[in-house]
JSON list of C-alpha atoms in Angstrom, two decimals:
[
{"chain": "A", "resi": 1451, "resn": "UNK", "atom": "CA", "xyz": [87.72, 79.92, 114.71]},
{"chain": "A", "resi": 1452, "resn": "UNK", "atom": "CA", "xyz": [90.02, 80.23, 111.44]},
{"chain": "A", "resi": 1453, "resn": "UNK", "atom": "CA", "xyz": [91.14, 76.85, 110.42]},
{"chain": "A", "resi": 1454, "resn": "UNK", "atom": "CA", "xyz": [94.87, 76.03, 110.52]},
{"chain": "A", "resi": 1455, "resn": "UNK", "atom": "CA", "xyz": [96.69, 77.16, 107.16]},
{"chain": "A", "resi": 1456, "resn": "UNK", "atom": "CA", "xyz": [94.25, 79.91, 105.92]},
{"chain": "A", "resi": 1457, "resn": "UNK", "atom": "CA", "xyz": [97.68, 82.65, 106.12]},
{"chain": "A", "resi": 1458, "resn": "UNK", "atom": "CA", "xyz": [98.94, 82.79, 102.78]},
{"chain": "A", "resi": 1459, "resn": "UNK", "atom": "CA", "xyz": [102.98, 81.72, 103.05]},
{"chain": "A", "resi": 1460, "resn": "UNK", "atom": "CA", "xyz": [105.16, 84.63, 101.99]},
{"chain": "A", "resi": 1461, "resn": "UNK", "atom": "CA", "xyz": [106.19, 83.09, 98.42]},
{"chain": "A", "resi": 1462, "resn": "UNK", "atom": "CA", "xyz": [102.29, 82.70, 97.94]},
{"chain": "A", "resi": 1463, "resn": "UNK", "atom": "CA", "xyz": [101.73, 86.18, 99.31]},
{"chain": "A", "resi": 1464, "resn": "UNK", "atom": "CA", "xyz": [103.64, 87.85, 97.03]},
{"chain": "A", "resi": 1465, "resn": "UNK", "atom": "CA", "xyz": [102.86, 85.91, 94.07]},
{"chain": "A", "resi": 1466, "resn": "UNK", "atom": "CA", "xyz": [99.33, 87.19, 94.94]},
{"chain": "A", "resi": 1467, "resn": "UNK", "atom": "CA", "xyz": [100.89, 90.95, 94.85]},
{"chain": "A", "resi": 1468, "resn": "UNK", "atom": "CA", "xyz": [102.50, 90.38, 91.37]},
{"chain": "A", "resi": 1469, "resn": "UNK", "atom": "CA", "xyz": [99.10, 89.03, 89.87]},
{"chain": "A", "resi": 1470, "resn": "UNK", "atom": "CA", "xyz": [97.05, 92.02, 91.60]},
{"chain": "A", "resi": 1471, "resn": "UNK", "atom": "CA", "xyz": [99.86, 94.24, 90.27]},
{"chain": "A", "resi": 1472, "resn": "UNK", "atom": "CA", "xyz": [99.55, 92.93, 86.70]},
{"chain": "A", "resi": 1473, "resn": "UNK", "atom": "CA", "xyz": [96.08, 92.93, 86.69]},
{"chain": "A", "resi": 1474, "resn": "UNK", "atom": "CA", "xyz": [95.63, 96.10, 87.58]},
{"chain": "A", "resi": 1475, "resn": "UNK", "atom": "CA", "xyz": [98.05, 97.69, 84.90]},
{"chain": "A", "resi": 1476, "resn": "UNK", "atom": "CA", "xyz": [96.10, 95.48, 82.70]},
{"chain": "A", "resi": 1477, "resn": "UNK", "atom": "CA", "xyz": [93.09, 97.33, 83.93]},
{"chain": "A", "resi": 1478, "resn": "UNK", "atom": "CA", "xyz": [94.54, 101.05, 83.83]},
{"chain": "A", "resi": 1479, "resn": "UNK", "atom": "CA", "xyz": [96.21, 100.72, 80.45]},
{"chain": "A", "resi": 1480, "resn": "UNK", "atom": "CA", "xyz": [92.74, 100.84, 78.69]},
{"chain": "A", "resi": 1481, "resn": "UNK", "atom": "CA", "xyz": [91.17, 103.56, 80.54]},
{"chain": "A", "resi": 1482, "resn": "UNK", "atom": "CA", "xyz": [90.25, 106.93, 78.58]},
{"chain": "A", "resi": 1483, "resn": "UNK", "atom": "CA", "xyz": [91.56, 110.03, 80.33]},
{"chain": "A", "resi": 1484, "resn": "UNK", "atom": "CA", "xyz": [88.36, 110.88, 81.65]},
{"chain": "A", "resi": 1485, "resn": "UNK", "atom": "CA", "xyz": [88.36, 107.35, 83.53]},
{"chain": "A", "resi": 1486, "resn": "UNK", "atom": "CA", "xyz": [91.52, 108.62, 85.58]},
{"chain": "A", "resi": 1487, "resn": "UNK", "atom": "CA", "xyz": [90.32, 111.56, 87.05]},
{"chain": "A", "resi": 1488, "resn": "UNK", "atom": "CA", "xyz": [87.12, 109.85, 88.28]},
{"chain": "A", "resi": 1489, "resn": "UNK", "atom": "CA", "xyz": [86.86, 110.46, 92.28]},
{"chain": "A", "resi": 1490, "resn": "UNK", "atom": "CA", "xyz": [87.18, 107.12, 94.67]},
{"chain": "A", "resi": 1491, "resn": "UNK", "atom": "CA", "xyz": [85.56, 106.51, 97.97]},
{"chain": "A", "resi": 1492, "resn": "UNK", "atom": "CA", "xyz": [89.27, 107.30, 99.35]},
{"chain": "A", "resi": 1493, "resn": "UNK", "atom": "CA", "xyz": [89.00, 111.20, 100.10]},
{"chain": "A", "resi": 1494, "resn": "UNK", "atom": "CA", "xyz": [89.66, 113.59, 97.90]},
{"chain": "A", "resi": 1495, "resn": "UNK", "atom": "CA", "xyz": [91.98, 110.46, 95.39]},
{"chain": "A", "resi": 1496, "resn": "UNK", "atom": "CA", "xyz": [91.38, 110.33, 92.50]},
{"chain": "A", "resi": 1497, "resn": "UNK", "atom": "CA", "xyz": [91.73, 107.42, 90.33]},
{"chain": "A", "resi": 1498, "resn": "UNK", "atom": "CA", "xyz": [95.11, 108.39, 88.94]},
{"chain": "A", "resi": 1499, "resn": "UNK", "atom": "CA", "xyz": [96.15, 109.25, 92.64]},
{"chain": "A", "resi": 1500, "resn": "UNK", "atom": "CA", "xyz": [94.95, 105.73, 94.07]},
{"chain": "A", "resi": 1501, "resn": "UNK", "atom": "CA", "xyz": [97.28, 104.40, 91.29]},
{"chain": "A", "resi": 1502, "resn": "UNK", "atom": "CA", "xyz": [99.86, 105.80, 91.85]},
{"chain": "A", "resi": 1503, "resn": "UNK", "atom": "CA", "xyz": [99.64, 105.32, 95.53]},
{"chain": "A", "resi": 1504, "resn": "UNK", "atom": "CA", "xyz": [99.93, 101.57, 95.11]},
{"chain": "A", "resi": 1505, "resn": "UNK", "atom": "CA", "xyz": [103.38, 102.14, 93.51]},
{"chain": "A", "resi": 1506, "resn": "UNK", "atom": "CA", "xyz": [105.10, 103.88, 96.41]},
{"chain": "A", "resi": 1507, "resn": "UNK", "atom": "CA", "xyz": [106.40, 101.24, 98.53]},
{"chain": "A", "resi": 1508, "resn": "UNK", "atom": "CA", "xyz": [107.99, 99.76, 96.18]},
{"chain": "A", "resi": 1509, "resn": "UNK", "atom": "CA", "xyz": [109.81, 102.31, 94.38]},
{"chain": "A", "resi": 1510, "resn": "UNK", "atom": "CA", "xyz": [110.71, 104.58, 97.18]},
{"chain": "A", "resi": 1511, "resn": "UNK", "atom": "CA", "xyz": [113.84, 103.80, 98.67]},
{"chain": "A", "resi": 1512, "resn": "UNK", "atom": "CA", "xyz": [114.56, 104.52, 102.97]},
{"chain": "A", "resi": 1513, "resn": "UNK", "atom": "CA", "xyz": [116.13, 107.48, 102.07]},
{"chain": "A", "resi": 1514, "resn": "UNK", "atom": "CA", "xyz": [112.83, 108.79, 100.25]},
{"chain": "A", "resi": 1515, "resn": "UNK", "atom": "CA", "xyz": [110.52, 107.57, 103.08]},
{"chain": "A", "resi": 1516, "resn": "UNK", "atom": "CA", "xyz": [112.51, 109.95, 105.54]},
{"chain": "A", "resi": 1517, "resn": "UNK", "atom": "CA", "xyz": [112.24, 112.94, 103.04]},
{"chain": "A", "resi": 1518, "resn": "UNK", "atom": "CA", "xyz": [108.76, 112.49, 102.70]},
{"chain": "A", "resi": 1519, "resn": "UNK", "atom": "CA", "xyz": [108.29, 112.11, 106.52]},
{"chain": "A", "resi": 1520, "resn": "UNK", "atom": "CA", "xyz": [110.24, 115.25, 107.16]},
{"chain": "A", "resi": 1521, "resn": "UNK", "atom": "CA", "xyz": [107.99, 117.21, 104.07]},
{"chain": "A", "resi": 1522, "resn": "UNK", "atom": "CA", "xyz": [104.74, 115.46, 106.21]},
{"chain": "A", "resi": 1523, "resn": "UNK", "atom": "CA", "xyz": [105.87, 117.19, 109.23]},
{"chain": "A", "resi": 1524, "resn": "UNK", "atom": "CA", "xyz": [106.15, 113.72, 110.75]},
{"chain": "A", "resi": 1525, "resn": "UNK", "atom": "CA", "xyz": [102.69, 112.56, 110.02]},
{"chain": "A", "resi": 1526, "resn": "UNK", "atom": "CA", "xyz": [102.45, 108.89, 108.66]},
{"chain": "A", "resi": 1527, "resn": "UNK", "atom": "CA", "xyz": [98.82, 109.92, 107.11]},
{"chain": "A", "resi": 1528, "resn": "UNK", "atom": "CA", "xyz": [99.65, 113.04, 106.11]},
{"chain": "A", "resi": 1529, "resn": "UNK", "atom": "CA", "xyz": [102.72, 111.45, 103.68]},
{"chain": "A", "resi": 1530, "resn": "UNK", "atom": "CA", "xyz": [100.49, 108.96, 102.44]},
{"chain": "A", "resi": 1531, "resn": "UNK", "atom": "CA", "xyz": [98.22, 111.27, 101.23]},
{"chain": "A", "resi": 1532, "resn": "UNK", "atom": "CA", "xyz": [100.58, 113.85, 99.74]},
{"chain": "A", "resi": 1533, "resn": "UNK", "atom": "CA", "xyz": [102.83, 111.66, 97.98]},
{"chain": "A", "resi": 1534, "resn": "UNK", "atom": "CA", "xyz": [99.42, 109.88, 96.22]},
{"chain": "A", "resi": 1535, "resn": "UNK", "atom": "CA", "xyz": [98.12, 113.32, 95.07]},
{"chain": "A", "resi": 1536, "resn": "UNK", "atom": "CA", "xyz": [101.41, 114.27, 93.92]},
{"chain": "A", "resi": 1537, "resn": "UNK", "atom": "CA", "xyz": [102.40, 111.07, 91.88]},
{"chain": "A", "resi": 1538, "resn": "UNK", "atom": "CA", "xyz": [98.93, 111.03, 91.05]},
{"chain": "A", "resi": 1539, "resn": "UNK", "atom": "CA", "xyz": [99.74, 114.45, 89.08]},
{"chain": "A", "resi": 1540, "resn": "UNK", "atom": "CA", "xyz": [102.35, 112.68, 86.60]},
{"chain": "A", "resi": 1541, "resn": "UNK", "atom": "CA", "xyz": [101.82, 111.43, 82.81]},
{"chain": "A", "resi": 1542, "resn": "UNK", "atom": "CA", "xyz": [99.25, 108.20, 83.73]},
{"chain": "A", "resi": 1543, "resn": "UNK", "atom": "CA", "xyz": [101.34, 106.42, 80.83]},
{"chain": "A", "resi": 1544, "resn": "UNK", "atom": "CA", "xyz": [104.28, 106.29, 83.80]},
{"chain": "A", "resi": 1545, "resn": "UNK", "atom": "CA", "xyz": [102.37, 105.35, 86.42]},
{"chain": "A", "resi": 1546, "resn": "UNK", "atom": "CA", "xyz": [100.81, 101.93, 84.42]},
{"chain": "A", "resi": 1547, "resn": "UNK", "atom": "CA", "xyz": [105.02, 101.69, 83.89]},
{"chain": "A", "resi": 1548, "resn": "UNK", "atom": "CA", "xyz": [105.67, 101.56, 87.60]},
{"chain": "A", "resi": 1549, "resn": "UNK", "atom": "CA", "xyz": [102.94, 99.30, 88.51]},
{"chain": "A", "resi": 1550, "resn": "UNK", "atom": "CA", "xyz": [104.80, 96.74, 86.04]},
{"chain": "A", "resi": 1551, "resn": "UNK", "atom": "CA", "xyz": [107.81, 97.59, 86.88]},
{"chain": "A", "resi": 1552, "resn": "UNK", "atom": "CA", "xyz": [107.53, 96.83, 90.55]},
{"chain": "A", "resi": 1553, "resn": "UNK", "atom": "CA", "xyz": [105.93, 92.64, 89.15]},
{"chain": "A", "resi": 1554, "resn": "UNK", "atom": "CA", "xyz": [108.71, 90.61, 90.86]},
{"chain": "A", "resi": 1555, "resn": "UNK", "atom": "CA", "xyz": [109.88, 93.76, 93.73]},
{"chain": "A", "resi": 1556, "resn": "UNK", "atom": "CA", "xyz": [109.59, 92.28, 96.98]},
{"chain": "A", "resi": 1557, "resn": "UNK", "atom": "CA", "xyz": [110.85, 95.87, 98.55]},
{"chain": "A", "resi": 1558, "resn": "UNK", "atom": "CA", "xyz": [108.44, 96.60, 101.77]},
{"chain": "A", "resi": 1559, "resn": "UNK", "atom": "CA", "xyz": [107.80, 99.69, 103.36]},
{"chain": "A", "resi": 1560, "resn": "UNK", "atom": "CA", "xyz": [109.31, 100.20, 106.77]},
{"chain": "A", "resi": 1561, "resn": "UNK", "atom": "CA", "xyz": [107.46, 98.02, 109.41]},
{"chain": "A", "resi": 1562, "resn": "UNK", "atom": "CA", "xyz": [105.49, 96.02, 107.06]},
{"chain": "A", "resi": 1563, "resn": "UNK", "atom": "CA", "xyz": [105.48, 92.31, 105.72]},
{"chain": "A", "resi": 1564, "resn": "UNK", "atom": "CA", "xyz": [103.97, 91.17, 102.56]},
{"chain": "A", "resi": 1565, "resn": "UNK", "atom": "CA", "xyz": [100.44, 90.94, 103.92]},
{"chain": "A", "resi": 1566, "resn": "UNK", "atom": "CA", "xyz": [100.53, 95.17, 103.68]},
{"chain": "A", "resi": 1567, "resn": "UNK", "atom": "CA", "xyz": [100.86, 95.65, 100.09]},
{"chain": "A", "resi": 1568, "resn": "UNK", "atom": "CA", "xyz": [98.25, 92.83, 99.33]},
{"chain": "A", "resi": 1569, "resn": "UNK", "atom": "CA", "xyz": [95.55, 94.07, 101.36]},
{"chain": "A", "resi": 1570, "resn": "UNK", "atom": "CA", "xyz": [96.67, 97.34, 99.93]},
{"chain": "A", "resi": 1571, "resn": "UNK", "atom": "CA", "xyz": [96.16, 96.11, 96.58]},
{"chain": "A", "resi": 1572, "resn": "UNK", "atom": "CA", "xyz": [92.71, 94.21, 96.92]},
{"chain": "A", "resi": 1573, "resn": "UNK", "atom": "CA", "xyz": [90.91, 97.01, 98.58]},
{"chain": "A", "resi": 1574, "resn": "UNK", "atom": "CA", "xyz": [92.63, 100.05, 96.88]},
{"chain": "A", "resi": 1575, "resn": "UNK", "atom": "CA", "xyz": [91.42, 97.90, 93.48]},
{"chain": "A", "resi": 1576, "resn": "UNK", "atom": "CA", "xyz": [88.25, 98.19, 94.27]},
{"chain": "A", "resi": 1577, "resn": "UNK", "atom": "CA", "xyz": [88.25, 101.28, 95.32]},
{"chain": "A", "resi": 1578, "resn": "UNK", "atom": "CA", "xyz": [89.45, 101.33, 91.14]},
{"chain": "A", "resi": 1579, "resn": "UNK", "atom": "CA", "xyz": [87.28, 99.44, 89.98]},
{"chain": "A", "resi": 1580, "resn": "UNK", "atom": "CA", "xyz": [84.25, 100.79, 91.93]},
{"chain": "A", "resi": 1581, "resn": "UNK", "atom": "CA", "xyz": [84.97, 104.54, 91.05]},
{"chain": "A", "resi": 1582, "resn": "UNK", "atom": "CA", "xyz": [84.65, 103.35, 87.05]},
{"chain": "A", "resi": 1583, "resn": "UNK", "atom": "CA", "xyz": [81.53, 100.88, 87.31]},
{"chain": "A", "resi": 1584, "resn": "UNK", "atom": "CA", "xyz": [83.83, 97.37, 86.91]},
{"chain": "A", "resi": 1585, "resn": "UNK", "atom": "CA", "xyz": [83.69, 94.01, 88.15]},
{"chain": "A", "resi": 1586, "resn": "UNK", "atom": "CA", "xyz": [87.24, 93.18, 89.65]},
{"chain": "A", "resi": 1587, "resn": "UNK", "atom": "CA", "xyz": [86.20, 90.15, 91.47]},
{"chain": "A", "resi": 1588, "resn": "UNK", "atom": "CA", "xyz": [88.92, 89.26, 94.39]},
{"chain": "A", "resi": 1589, "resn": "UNK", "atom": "CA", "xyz": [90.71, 85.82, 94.27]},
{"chain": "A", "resi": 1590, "resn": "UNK", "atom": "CA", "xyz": [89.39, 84.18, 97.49]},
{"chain": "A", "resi": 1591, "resn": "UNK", "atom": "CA", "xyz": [92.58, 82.49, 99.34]},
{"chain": "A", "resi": 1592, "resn": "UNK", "atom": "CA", "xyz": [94.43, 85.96, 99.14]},
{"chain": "A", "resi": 1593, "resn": "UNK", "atom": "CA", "xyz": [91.16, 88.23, 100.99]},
{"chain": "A", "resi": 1594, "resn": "UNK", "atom": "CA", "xyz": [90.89, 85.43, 103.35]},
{"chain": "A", "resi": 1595, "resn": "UNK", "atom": "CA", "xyz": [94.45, 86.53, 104.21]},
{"chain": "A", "resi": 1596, "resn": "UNK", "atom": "CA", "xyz": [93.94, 90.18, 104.06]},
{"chain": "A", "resi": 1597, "resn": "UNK", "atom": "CA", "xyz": [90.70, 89.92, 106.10]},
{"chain": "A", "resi": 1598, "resn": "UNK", "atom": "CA", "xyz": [92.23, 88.04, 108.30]},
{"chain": "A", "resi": 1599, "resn": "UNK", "atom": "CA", "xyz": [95.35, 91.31, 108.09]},
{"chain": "A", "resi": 1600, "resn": "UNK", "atom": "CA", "xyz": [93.03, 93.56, 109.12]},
{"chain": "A", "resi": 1601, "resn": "UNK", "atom": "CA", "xyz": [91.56, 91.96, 112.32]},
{"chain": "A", "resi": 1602, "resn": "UNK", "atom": "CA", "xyz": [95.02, 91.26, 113.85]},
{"chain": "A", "resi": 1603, "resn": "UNK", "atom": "CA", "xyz": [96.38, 94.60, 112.93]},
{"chain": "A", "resi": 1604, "resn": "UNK", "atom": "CA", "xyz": [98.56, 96.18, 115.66]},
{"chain": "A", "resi": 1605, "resn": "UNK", "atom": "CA", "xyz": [101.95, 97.57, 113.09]},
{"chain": "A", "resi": 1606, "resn": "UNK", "atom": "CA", "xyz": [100.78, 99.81, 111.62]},
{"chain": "A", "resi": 1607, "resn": "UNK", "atom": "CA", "xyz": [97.69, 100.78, 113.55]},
{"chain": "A", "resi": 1608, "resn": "UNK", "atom": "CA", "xyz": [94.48, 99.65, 111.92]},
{"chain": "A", "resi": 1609, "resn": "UNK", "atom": "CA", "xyz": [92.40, 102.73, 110.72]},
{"chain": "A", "resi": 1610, "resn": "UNK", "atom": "CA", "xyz": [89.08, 101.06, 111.24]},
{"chain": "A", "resi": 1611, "resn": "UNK", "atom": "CA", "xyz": [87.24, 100.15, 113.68]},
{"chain": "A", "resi": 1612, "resn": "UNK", "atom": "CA", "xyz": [86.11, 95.70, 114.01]},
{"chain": "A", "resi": 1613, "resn": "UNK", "atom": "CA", "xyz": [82.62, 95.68, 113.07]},
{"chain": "A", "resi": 1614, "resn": "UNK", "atom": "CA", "xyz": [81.10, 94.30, 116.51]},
{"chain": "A", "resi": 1615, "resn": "UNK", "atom": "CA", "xyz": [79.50, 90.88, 114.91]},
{"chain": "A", "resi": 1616, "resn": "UNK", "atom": "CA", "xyz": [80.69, 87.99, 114.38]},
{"chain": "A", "resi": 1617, "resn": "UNK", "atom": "CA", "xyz": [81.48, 87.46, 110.61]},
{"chain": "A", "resi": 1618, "resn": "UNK", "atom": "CA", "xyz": [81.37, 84.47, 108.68]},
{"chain": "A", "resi": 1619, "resn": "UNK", "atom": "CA", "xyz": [82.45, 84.17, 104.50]},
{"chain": "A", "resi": 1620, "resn": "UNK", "atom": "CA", "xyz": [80.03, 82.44, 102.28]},
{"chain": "A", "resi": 1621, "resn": "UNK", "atom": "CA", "xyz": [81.94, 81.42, 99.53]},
{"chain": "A", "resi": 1622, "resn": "UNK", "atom": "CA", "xyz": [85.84, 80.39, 101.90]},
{"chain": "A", "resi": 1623, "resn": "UNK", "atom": "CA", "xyz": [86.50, 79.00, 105.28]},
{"chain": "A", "resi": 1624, "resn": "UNK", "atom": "CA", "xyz": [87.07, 82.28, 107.38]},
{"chain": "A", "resi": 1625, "resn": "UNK", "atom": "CA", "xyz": [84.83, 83.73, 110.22]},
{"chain": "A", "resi": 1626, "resn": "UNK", "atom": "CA", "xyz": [86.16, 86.33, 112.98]},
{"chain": "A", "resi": 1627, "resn": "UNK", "atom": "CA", "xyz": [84.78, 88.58, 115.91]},
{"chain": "A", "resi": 1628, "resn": "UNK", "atom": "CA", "xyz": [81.78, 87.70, 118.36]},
{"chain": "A", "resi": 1629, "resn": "UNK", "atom": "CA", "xyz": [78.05, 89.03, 118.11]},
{"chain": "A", "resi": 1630, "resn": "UNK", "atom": "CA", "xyz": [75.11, 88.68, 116.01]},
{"chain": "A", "resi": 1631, "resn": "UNK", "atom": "CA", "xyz": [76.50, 87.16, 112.15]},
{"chain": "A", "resi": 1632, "resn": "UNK", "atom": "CA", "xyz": [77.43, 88.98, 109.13]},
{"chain": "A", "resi": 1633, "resn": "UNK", "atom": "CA", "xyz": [77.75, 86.90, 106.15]},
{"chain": "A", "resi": 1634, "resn": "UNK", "atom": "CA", "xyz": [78.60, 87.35, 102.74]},
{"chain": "A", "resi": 1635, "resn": "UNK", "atom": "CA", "xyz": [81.71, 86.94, 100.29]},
{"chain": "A", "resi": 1636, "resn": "UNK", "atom": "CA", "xyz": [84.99, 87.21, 101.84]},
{"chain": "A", "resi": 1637, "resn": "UNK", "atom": "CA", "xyz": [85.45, 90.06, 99.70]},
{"chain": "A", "resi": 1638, "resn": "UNK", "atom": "CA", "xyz": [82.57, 92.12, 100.92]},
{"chain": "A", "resi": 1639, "resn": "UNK", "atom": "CA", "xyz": [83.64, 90.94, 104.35]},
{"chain": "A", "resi": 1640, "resn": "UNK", "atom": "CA", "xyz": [86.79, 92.36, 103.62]},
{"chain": "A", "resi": 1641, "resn": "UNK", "atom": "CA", "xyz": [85.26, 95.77, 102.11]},
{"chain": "A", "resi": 1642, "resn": "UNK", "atom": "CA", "xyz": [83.36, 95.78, 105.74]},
{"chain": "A", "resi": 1643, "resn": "UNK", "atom": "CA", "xyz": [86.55, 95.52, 107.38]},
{"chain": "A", "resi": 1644, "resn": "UNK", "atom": "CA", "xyz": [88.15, 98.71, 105.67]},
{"chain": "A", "resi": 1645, "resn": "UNK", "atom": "CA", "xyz": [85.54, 101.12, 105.83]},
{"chain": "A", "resi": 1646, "resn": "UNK", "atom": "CA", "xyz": [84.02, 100.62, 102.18]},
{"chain": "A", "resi": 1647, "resn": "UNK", "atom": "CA", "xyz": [80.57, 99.48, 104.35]},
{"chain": "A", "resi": 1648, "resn": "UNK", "atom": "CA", "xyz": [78.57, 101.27, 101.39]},
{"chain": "A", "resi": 1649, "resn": "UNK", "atom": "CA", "xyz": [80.12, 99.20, 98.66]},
{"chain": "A", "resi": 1650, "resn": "UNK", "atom": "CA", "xyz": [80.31, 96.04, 100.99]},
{"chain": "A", "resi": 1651, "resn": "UNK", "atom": "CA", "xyz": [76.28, 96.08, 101.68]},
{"chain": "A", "resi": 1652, "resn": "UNK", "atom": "CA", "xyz": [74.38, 94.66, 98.94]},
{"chain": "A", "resi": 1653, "resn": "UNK", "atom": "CA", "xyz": [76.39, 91.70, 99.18]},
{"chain": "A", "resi": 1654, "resn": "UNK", "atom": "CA", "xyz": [75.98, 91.02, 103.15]},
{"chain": "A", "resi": 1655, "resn": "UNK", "atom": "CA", "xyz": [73.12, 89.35, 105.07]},
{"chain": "A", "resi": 1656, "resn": "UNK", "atom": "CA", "xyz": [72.95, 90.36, 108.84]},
{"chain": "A", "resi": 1657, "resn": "UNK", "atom": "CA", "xyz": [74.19, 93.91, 108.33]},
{"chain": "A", "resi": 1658, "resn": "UNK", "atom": "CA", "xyz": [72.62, 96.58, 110.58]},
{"chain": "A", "resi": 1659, "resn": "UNK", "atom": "CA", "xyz": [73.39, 100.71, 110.34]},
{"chain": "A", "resi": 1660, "resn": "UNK", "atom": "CA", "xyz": [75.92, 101.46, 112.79]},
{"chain": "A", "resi": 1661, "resn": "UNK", "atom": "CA", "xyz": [77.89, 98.64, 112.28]}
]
């Protein structure tokens, strides 16, 4: 069971976005331009293109989302993906300027709370920090949450599957699902939960292929 209080409250939840956000500009500001077009585990993103990704919610307006919907052809993946690659393509000078710009936004993309763009912003960091060989470790009250995100997904549909185990965090109060355990960091368990199960294994005990 997840003990009472473990959701982050909204004001907490977002100032966990702002410090991701400023971290991570922290972190992109000093890469070398080789760094940006390494490739992530996310496709065919680059690292520039994951960046940039993590600035689109907050800087597009409705009006945007709708043009970008209609240029998708109505596909919710498809715009996701095309609007990363393209913003990827821009000077990587303005996309460290958006992500601090958008410290302090609280704008949400349509049908999402603030528990989107921080799960968005601990796993796509990774994903960052992965694709150039860094530690980024993950603050442990705010992947609690997002773990916790992703196994009560329903809006917007969650893209992974639930690992069929019962997982239990190592280092915060948190366990979900039923089965044989999986333990390990809550961030791990949260790389698990999103599909990074390559990245998420050295640090899990209990982990079986096809899981």
């Amino acid at each position: 069971m997840i003990p009472v209080g473990v959701v982050l409250d909204e004001e907490a939840c977002w100032q966990a976005v702002d410090r991701e956000r400023a971290g991570l500009a922290d972190l992109l500001e000093g890469l070398a331009p080789e760094e940006w077009d390494r490739p992530t585990q996310c496709g065919d993103w680059r690292v520039r293109d994951v960046a940039a990704h993590l600035t689109v919610a907050a800087r597009f307006s409705r009006r945007d989302v709708v043009r970008e919907m209609i240029r998708a052809r109505g596909n919710w993946n498809r715009m996701i993906h095309d609007t990363g690659v393209r913003d990827g393509g821009r000077p990587v000078a303005e996309t460290v300027a958006d992500l601090r710009s958008i410290i302090g936004s609280r704008r949400l993309a349509p049908t999402t709370t603030p528990r989107e763009p921080l799960l968005d912003l601990l796993v796509h960091g990774q994903d960052i920090a992965l694709a150039l060989g860094r530690d980024r470790p993950m603050p442990l009250a705010p992947a609690r949450d997002a773990a916790d995100r992703v196994c009560t997904m329903r809006i917007p549909p969650r893209p992974w599957p639930l690992p069929r185990a019962r997982l239990v965090a190592t280092d915060i109060d948190w366990s979900r699902g039923r089965g044989e355990e999986i333990t390990g960091p809550i961030g791990a368990l949260l790389l698990l939960l999103t599909g990074r199960t390559e990245a998420a294994a050295p640090h899990l005990t209990g982990l079986r292929s096809g899981r």
